[in-house]
Structures are given as structure tokens and as C-alpha cells.
Amino acid sequence: MRKIYLFLWTCLLLCIACEWHLKPNDERTPDAVVVERYDRIQALYLTTGDRSAMQQLNTRYPEQTRMLIEDVLNIGAVNDPSINIKFLHFYQDSVLQTIIGDVERIYSDMTDVDEDLQRAFKELQQLLPDMKIPIVYAQIGALTQSIIVGDSLLGISLDKYLGTDYPLYAQYYPENQRNQMTRQMIVPDCLGFYVLSLYPMQESDTTAEARHRHMGKIQWVVNKVTHKRTFSNEYVKAADTYMLKHRHTTVSQLLQNR
């Protein structure tokens, strides 16, 4: 059964085109991590109503479109005859139209993100050899989920990464949450959500302590493969101490150990 993980990573942290033809992404090799610019075709449809753009979304990215419409926006079924109009109308709000333009401007180039994701996923695959590298794509999620994970898919809602000082954020998010809504957090969030989808919370993780401990292990893994201390808390430190004392323990064993 398909599982879609629609969690706000920042909440967990606070607890402890024209028609676009994406040639670089079409030429990706099986192990390459290149952010597919679904958001550009999406923006074209949502700002102009270009039917050919919507057709591209449905034919080239059917699962991504289904998840966006049904799971992220929750505006109806993707096979509803009127869903394209509902989808278009949903984004006609002036705030969302501003965000669409700002996403296009701020993320006109994502080469740095591609390179960081490529390095990090390569290292993560060395730690988790059975892991399948997902197809990564960008979207505009209307300020809902930051990252979504489906079967071999990893979606980045760029509207949630416009920067701490992005003016519109001040109306909706507290400062401590805005501090996590930056370009620099895209790669850590992608890795964290993806690892969480592979090693989800168990039914036995009923206490806050158990949930924090599990998230601490995932955050430790993210720090390790990015070579940055993005996450620093008592649970990450506990995971680090454990792995120093148990050097023969694999990362998979760490994440499975409750």
C-alpha cells in the first residue's frame, strides 16, 4: 500500500516554459539526483491557464500531479472532469500568485541544490545499500507541506523555502519556524523525510520520548551524510554517542533499534 508522508519537518524540530521542455532532467541517469522542475510547468498553467501546460502535468508527471491535487491541496480527485479548473482557481489568490512569481525568481537556478543532493544521496546510499534513490522534483504547494514522499518520489515545495526574511512568512509563521524555511534546509529536509519514509515511526513509538529519540537518529544520519551539524539536540548527541561506542552497528540497525 502506497504511503505518503506529509509531515512538517519544522514541527518535528520544534518539538525537540511558452512550454517548458526540461532536457537536463529528461537526460538524468538512474543514479543522478537532479531536481525536476515540475514547478515551472505548474506555474505556467497557474498564471496563464495554458491548457498544454496542464496536459504536460498530467501526462509527464501523473503521480506528482495526483499527490499535489489529492494529498497536498486536498481539492478533489485527479480524475474529476472539473479538477483542472478547480486547480487553476485555487491558486488565483493574490498571495499565491505573488508566491508563484517569487519562486520562479528565487529558484531560477537550482544547480547548487542538485549538487548537494547528489553528494548527500550518494553517501546515504553507501550507508543504506538497499536504498533506492528517488526521483526528486520541485512544486508550489500553496504553503502546505514542505516535503512529500511517495513511491520513489520526493517532492520539494519551494514556496516553503523562500527565506527567513521573506515578507509573507511573517504573517503566517513564528520566527523560530521561519528560521527553518531557507534554501539551506532543502537538502537536510529531503534527506530527513526520505529516511523517515524508509524507517517510519512504529506503533510502539507511543511516547514523545520515543518519537524524539527516533527523529534524533534520523537527524544524526542527515548530519553525517551532509557533513554539517544542521541538527543539534540531546537526541542527536545520544545517537552520536551510541554509534561511537558501537562502531560495528550499521546505520540501518541504528534506525531499526527501538
mmCIF file of C-alpha atoms in Angstrom:
data_model
loop_
_atom_site.group_PDB
_atom_site.id
_atom_site.type_symbol
_atom_site.label_atom_id
_atom_site.label_comp_id
_atom_site.label_asym_id
_atom_site.label_seq_id
_atom_site.Cartn_x
_atom_site.Cartn_y
_atom_site.Cartn_z
ATOM 1 C CA MET A 1 0.000 0.000 0.000
ATOM 2 C CA ARG A 2 1.384 3.379 -1.020
ATOM 3 C CA LYS A 3 2.373 5.610 1.851
ATOM 4 C CA ILE A 4 2.566 9.351 1.523
ATOM 5 C CA TYR A 5 4.451 11.099 4.266
ATOM 6 C CA LEU A 6 3.040 14.569 4.661
ATOM 7 C CA PHE A 7 4.779 15.833 7.785
ATOM 8 C CA LEU A 8 6.070 19.310 8.539
ATOM 9 C CA TRP A 9 9.693 18.679 9.365
ATOM 10 C CA THR A 10 9.974 22.010 11.096
ATOM 11 C CA CYS A 11 7.269 20.993 13.549
ATOM 12 C CA LEU A 12 9.286 17.934 14.497
ATOM 13 C CA LEU A 13 12.301 20.147 15.053
ATOM 14 C CA LEU A 14 10.356 22.464 17.288
ATOM 15 C CA CYS A 15 9.268 19.504 19.372
ATOM 16 C CA ILE A 16 12.906 18.586 20.312
ATOM 17 C CA ALA A 17 8.170 27.409 -20.414
ATOM 18 C CA CYS A 18 5.977 29.162 -23.804
ATOM 19 C CA GLU A 19 6.143 25.461 -22.936
ATOM 20 C CA TRP A 20 8.859 24.097 -20.768
ATOM 21 C CA HIS A 21 10.807 21.114 -22.009
ATOM 22 C CA LEU A 22 13.193 20.035 -19.281
ATOM 23 C CA LYS A 23 16.041 18.494 -21.243
ATOM 24 C CA PRO A 24 18.551 18.212 -18.375
ATOM 25 C CA ASN A 25 16.037 16.249 -16.319
ATOM 26 C CA ASP A 26 14.981 14.089 -19.245
ATOM 27 C CA GLU A 27 18.592 13.006 -19.610
ATOM 28 C CA ARG A 28 19.117 12.049 -15.979
ATOM 29 C CA THR A 29 20.920 8.785 -15.374
ATOM 30 C CA PRO A 30 19.411 6.224 -12.979
ATOM 31 C CA ASP A 31 21.669 7.301 -10.102
ATOM 32 C CA ALA A 32 21.607 11.034 -10.815
ATOM 33 C CA VAL A 33 19.784 13.386 -8.498
ATOM 34 C CA VAL A 34 18.516 16.389 -10.439
ATOM 35 C CA VAL A 35 15.523 18.361 -9.245
ATOM 36 C CA GLU A 36 12.898 18.072 -11.978
ATOM 37 C CA ARG A 37 11.235 21.446 -12.490
ATOM 38 C CA TYR A 38 7.610 20.434 -12.265
ATOM 39 C CA ASP A 39 7.043 23.819 -10.629
ATOM 40 C CA ARG A 40 7.808 25.669 -13.869
ATOM 41 C CA ILE A 41 5.113 23.880 -15.839
ATOM 42 C CA GLN A 42 2.780 24.237 -12.880
ATOM 43 C CA ALA A 43 3.463 27.992 -12.716
ATOM 44 C CA LEU A 44 2.823 28.367 -16.437
ATOM 45 C CA TYR A 45 -0.621 26.832 -16.082
ATOM 46 C CA LEU A 46 -1.500 28.660 -12.890
ATOM 47 C CA THR A 47 -0.564 32.092 -14.242
ATOM 48 C CA THR A 48 -1.783 31.819 -17.851
ATOM 49 C CA GLY A 49 -4.285 28.948 -17.893
ATOM 50 C CA ASP A 50 -2.301 27.366 -20.732
ATOM 51 C CA ARG A 51 -4.036 24.037 -21.347
ATOM 52 C CA SER A 52 -0.938 22.500 -22.916
ATOM 53 C CA ALA A 53 0.898 23.064 -19.629
ATOM 54 C CA MET A 54 -1.795 21.216 -17.703
ATOM 55 C CA GLN A 55 -1.615 18.435 -20.272
ATOM 56 C CA GLN A 56 2.112 18.152 -19.592
ATOM 57 C CA LEU A 57 1.486 17.902 -15.870
ATOM 58 C CA ASN A 58 -0.981 15.078 -16.408
ATOM 59 C CA THR A 59 0.998 13.117 -18.992
ATOM 60 C CA ARG A 60 4.610 13.621 -17.911
ATOM 61 C CA TYR A 61 4.014 13.792 -14.172
ATOM 62 C CA PRO A 62 0.794 11.900 -13.413
ATOM 63 C CA GLU A 63 1.722 10.711 -9.925
ATOM 64 C CA GLN A 64 3.200 14.044 -8.893
ATOM 65 C CA THR A 65 0.028 15.774 -10.047
ATOM 66 C CA ARG A 66 -2.186 13.282 -8.260
ATOM 67 C CA MET A 67 -0.319 13.749 -4.989
ATOM 68 C CA LEU A 68 -0.407 17.529 -5.281
ATOM 69 C CA ILE A 69 -4.121 17.723 -6.031
ATOM 70 C CA GLU A 70 -5.389 14.946 -3.792
ATOM 71 C CA ASP A 71 -2.928 14.758 -0.893
ATOM 72 C CA VAL A 72 -1.343 18.197 -0.598
ATOM 73 C CA LEU A 73 -4.096 20.595 -1.680
ATOM 74 C CA ASN A 74 -6.980 18.185 -0.991
ATOM 75 C CA ILE A 75 -9.204 19.846 -3.572
ATOM 76 C CA GLY A 76 -10.687 16.719 -5.116
ATOM 77 C CA ALA A 77 -9.896 13.665 -7.198
ATOM 78 C CA VAL A 78 -7.464 13.988 -10.074
ATOM 79 C CA ASN A 79 -9.917 12.218 -12.397
ATOM 80 C CA ASP A 80 -12.722 14.694 -11.659
ATOM 81 C CA PRO A 81 -13.688 16.284 -15.041
ATOM 82 C CA SER A 82 -13.636 19.733 -13.432
ATOM 83 C CA ILE A 83 -10.427 19.307 -11.437
ATOM 84 C CA ASN A 84 -8.243 21.348 -13.805
ATOM 85 C CA ILE A 85 -10.474 24.376 -13.307
ATOM 86 C CA LYS A 86 -10.546 23.831 -9.537
ATOM 87 C CA PHE A 87 -6.760 23.553 -9.562
ATOM 88 C CA LEU A 88 -6.419 26.801 -11.530
ATOM 89 C CA HIS A 89 -8.913 28.699 -9.384
ATOM 90 C CA PHE A 90 -7.298 27.537 -6.147
ATOM 91 C CA TYR A 91 -4.113 29.435 -6.996
ATOM 92 C CA GLN A 92 -5.770 32.666 -8.139
ATOM 93 C CA ASP A 93 -5.496 34.124 -4.643
ATOM 94 C CA SER A 94 -3.255 37.192 -4.790
ATOM 95 C CA VAL A 95 -0.908 35.819 -2.122
ATOM 96 C CA LEU A 96 -0.391 32.588 -4.031
ATOM 97 C CA GLN A 97 0.136 34.447 -7.316
ATOM 98 C CA THR A 98 2.841 36.516 -5.612
ATOM 99 C CA ILE A 99 4.444 33.379 -4.251
ATOM 100 C CA ILE A 100 4.460 31.740 -7.696
ATOM 101 C CA GLY A 101 6.361 34.707 -9.129
ATOM 102 C CA ASP A 102 8.793 34.778 -6.224
ATOM 103 C CA VAL A 103 9.503 31.053 -6.511
ATOM 104 C CA GLU A 104 10.335 31.494 -10.201
ATOM 105 C CA ARG A 105 12.665 34.370 -9.364
ATOM 106 C CA ILE A 106 14.403 32.966 -6.304
ATOM 107 C CA TYR A 107 14.764 29.476 -7.752
ATOM 108 C CA SER A 108 15.602 30.355 -11.345
ATOM 109 C CA ASP A 109 18.704 28.217 -10.832
ATOM 110 C CA MET A 110 18.888 25.178 -8.554
ATOM 111 C CA THR A 111 22.313 23.877 -9.577
ATOM 112 C CA ASP A 112 23.606 24.202 -6.024
ATOM 113 C CA VAL A 113 20.724 22.146 -4.676
ATOM 114 C CA ASP A 114 21.243 19.497 -7.362
ATOM 115 C CA GLU A 115 24.914 19.177 -6.486
ATOM 116 C CA ASP A 116 24.317 18.972 -2.745
ATOM 117 C CA LEU A 117 21.542 16.400 -3.169
ATOM 118 C CA GLN A 118 23.728 14.311 -5.480
ATOM 119 C CA ARG A 119 26.579 14.187 -2.955
ATOM 120 C CA ALA A 120 24.343 13.541 0.014
ATOM 121 C CA PHE A 121 22.276 10.788 -1.581
ATOM 122 C CA LYS A 122 25.455 9.092 -2.800
ATOM 123 C CA GLU A 123 26.751 8.972 0.758
ATOM 124 C CA LEU A 124 23.376 7.921 2.111
ATOM 125 C CA GLN A 125 23.274 5.031 -0.342
ATOM 126 C CA GLN A 126 26.664 3.893 0.938
ATOM 127 C CA LEU A 127 25.205 3.740 4.438
ATOM 128 C CA LEU A 128 21.932 2.165 3.252
ATOM 129 C CA PRO A 129 22.966 -0.013 0.258
ATOM 130 C CA ASP A 130 19.452 -1.288 -0.398
ATOM 131 C CA MET A 131 18.047 2.212 -0.642
ATOM 132 C CA LYS A 132 16.616 3.295 -3.999
ATOM 133 C CA ILE A 133 17.423 6.870 -4.960
ATOM 134 C CA PRO A 134 14.135 8.727 -5.549
ATOM 135 C CA ILE A 135 13.090 10.996 -8.376
ATOM 136 C CA VAL A 136 13.240 14.492 -6.915
ATOM 137 C CA TYR A 137 11.022 17.283 -8.203
ATOM 138 C CA ALA A 138 10.019 20.803 -7.224
ATOM 139 C CA GLN A 139 6.468 22.076 -6.902
ATOM 140 C CA ILE A 140 4.492 25.002 -5.469
ATOM 141 C CA GLY A 141 2.406 23.586 -2.663
ATOM 142 C CA ALA A 142 0.430 26.640 -1.506
ATOM 143 C CA LEU A 143 2.204 26.849 1.858
ATOM 144 C CA THR A 144 1.148 23.385 2.941
ATOM 145 C CA GLN A 145 3.682 20.568 3.321
ATOM 146 C CA SER A 146 7.387 21.272 2.888
ATOM 147 C CA ILE A 147 8.391 17.852 1.564
ATOM 148 C CA ILE A 148 6.232 14.973 0.375
ATOM 149 C CA VAL A 149 7.334 11.410 -0.230
ATOM 150 C CA GLY A 150 5.622 8.857 -2.438
ATOM 151 C CA ASP A 151 6.774 5.653 -4.047
ATOM 152 C CA SER A 152 10.280 6.549 -5.263
ATOM 153 C CA LEU A 153 9.238 10.213 -5.422
ATOM 154 C CA LEU A 154 10.434 13.143 -3.357
ATOM 155 C CA GLY A 155 8.680 16.476 -3.812
ATOM 156 C CA ILE A 156 10.034 19.828 -2.646
ATOM 157 C CA SER A 157 7.512 22.619 -2.098
ATOM 158 C CA LEU A 158 9.698 25.593 -2.974
ATOM 159 C CA ASP A 159 7.130 28.004 -1.550
ATOM 160 C CA LYS A 160 8.199 26.795 1.898
ATOM 161 C CA TYR A 161 11.870 27.698 1.299
ATOM 162 C CA LEU A 162 11.824 31.370 0.327
ATOM 163 C CA GLY A 163 13.990 32.544 3.222
ATOM 164 C CA THR A 164 13.698 33.586 6.839
ATOM 165 C CA ASP A 165 13.036 37.206 5.886
ATOM 166 C CA TYR A 166 10.507 36.503 3.150
ATOM 167 C CA PRO A 167 7.837 39.159 3.872
ATOM 168 C CA LEU A 168 4.748 36.973 3.534
ATOM 169 C CA TYR A 169 6.060 34.410 6.015
ATOM 170 C CA ALA A 170 5.809 36.860 8.896
ATOM 171 C CA GLN A 171 2.016 36.776 8.527
ATOM 172 C CA TYR A 172 1.772 33.029 8.935
ATOM 173 C CA TYR A 173 4.765 31.608 10.812
ATOM 174 C CA PRO A 174 6.607 32.370 14.063
ATOM 175 C CA GLU A 175 10.265 33.365 13.879
ATOM 176 C CA ASN A 176 11.635 30.032 15.075
ATOM 177 C CA GLN A 177 9.778 28.263 12.252
ATOM 178 C CA ARG A 178 10.778 30.857 9.633
ATOM 179 C CA ASN A 179 14.409 30.182 10.516
ATOM 180 C CA GLN A 180 13.979 26.691 9.058
ATOM 181 C CA MET A 181 12.322 27.876 5.816
ATOM 182 C CA THR A 182 15.516 28.584 3.908
ATOM 183 C CA ARG A 183 17.300 27.312 0.820
ATOM 184 C CA GLN A 184 19.916 25.730 3.057
ATOM 185 C CA MET A 185 17.295 23.480 4.636
ATOM 186 C CA ILE A 186 16.104 21.877 1.387
ATOM 187 C CA VAL A 187 18.728 19.141 1.310
ATOM 188 C CA PRO A 188 18.540 18.250 5.029
ATOM 189 C CA ASP A 189 14.741 18.162 4.864
ATOM 190 C CA CYS A 190 14.762 15.985 1.733
ATOM 191 C CA LEU A 191 17.113 13.513 3.348
ATOM 192 C CA GLY A 192 15.286 13.515 6.642
ATOM 193 C CA PHE A 193 11.856 12.939 5.143
ATOM 194 C CA TYR A 194 13.157 10.234 2.840
ATOM 195 C CA VAL A 195 14.904 8.349 5.615
ATOM 196 C CA LEU A 196 11.766 8.709 7.735
ATOM 197 C CA SER A 197 9.748 7.117 4.921
ATOM 198 C CA LEU A 198 12.150 4.166 4.904
ATOM 199 C CA TYR A 199 12.247 3.887 8.680
ATOM 200 C CA PRO A 200 8.922 5.290 9.889
ATOM 201 C CA MET A 201 7.652 5.614 13.397
ATOM 202 C CA GLN A 202 6.431 2.324 14.776
ATOM 203 C CA GLU A 203 3.138 1.747 16.511
ATOM 204 C CA SER A 204 5.165 1.114 19.635
ATOM 205 C CA ASP A 205 6.530 4.672 19.498
ATOM 206 C CA THR A 206 3.650 5.974 21.546
ATOM 207 C CA THR A 207 5.533 8.364 23.788
ATOM 208 C CA ALA A 208 7.035 11.742 22.912
ATOM 209 C CA GLU A 209 10.374 10.472 24.164
ATOM 210 C CA ALA A 210 10.341 7.532 21.725
ATOM 211 C CA ARG A 211 9.400 9.810 18.818
ATOM 212 C CA HIS A 212 12.110 12.330 19.673
ATOM 213 C CA ARG A 213 14.678 9.550 20.006
ATOM 214 C CA HIS A 214 13.796 8.164 16.578
ATOM 215 C CA MET A 215 13.888 11.611 14.976
ATOM 216 C CA GLY A 216 17.250 12.220 16.676
ATOM 217 C CA LYS A 217 18.682 9.163 14.949
ATOM 218 C CA ILE A 218 17.407 10.351 11.572
ATOM 219 C CA GLN A 219 18.814 13.806 12.157
ATOM 220 C CA TRP A 220 22.162 12.254 13.103
ATOM 221 C CA VAL A 221 22.190 10.411 9.768
ATOM 222 C CA VAL A 222 21.399 13.659 7.921
ATOM 223 C CA ASN A 223 24.275 15.417 9.682
ATOM 224 C CA LYS A 224 26.609 12.567 8.799
ATOM 225 C CA VAL A 225 25.888 12.443 5.065
ATOM 226 C CA THR A 226 25.877 16.240 4.649
ATOM 227 C CA HIS A 227 28.970 16.752 6.842
ATOM 228 C CA LYS A 228 27.156 19.567 8.628
ATOM 229 C CA ARG A 229 25.706 19.944 12.099
ATOM 230 C CA THR A 230 22.350 21.114 10.855
ATOM 231 C CA PHE A 231 20.644 19.413 13.766
ATOM 232 C CA SER A 232 21.965 19.628 17.287
ATOM 233 C CA ASN A 233 19.960 18.420 20.261
ATOM 234 C CA GLU A 234 20.191 15.858 23.014
ATOM 235 C CA TYR A 235 18.746 13.083 20.859
ATOM 236 C CA VAL A 236 21.245 13.662 18.048
ATOM 237 C CA LYS A 237 24.032 13.658 20.626
ATOM 238 C CA ALA A 238 22.720 10.428 22.104
ATOM 239 C CA ALA A 239 22.772 8.787 18.665
ATOM 240 C CA ASP A 240 26.317 10.010 18.105
ATOM 241 C CA THR A 241 27.460 8.650 21.469
ATOM 242 C CA TYR A 242 25.824 5.308 20.762
ATOM 243 C CA MET A 243 27.471 4.933 17.367
ATOM 244 C CA LEU A 244 30.882 5.853 18.801
ATOM 245 C CA LYS A 245 30.513 3.065 21.360
ATOM 246 C CA HIS A 246 29.091 0.576 18.864
ATOM 247 C CA ARG A 247 31.253 1.068 15.795
ATOM 248 C CA HIS A 248 30.115 -2.172 14.162
ATOM 249 C CA THR A 249 26.470 -1.106 14.238
ATOM 250 C CA THR A 250 25.144 -0.240 10.799
ATOM 251 C CA VAL A 251 23.004 2.806 10.175
ATOM 252 C CA SER A 252 20.107 0.517 9.276
ATOM 253 C CA GLN A 253 20.478 -1.253 12.610
ATOM 254 C CA LEU A 254 20.568 2.091 14.411
ATOM 255 C CA LEU A 255 17.342 3.218 12.750
ATOM 256 C CA GLN A 256 15.601 -0.077 13.417
ATOM 257 C CA ASN A 257 16.692 -0.291 17.037
ATOM 258 C CA ARG A 258 13.959 0.972 19.322
#
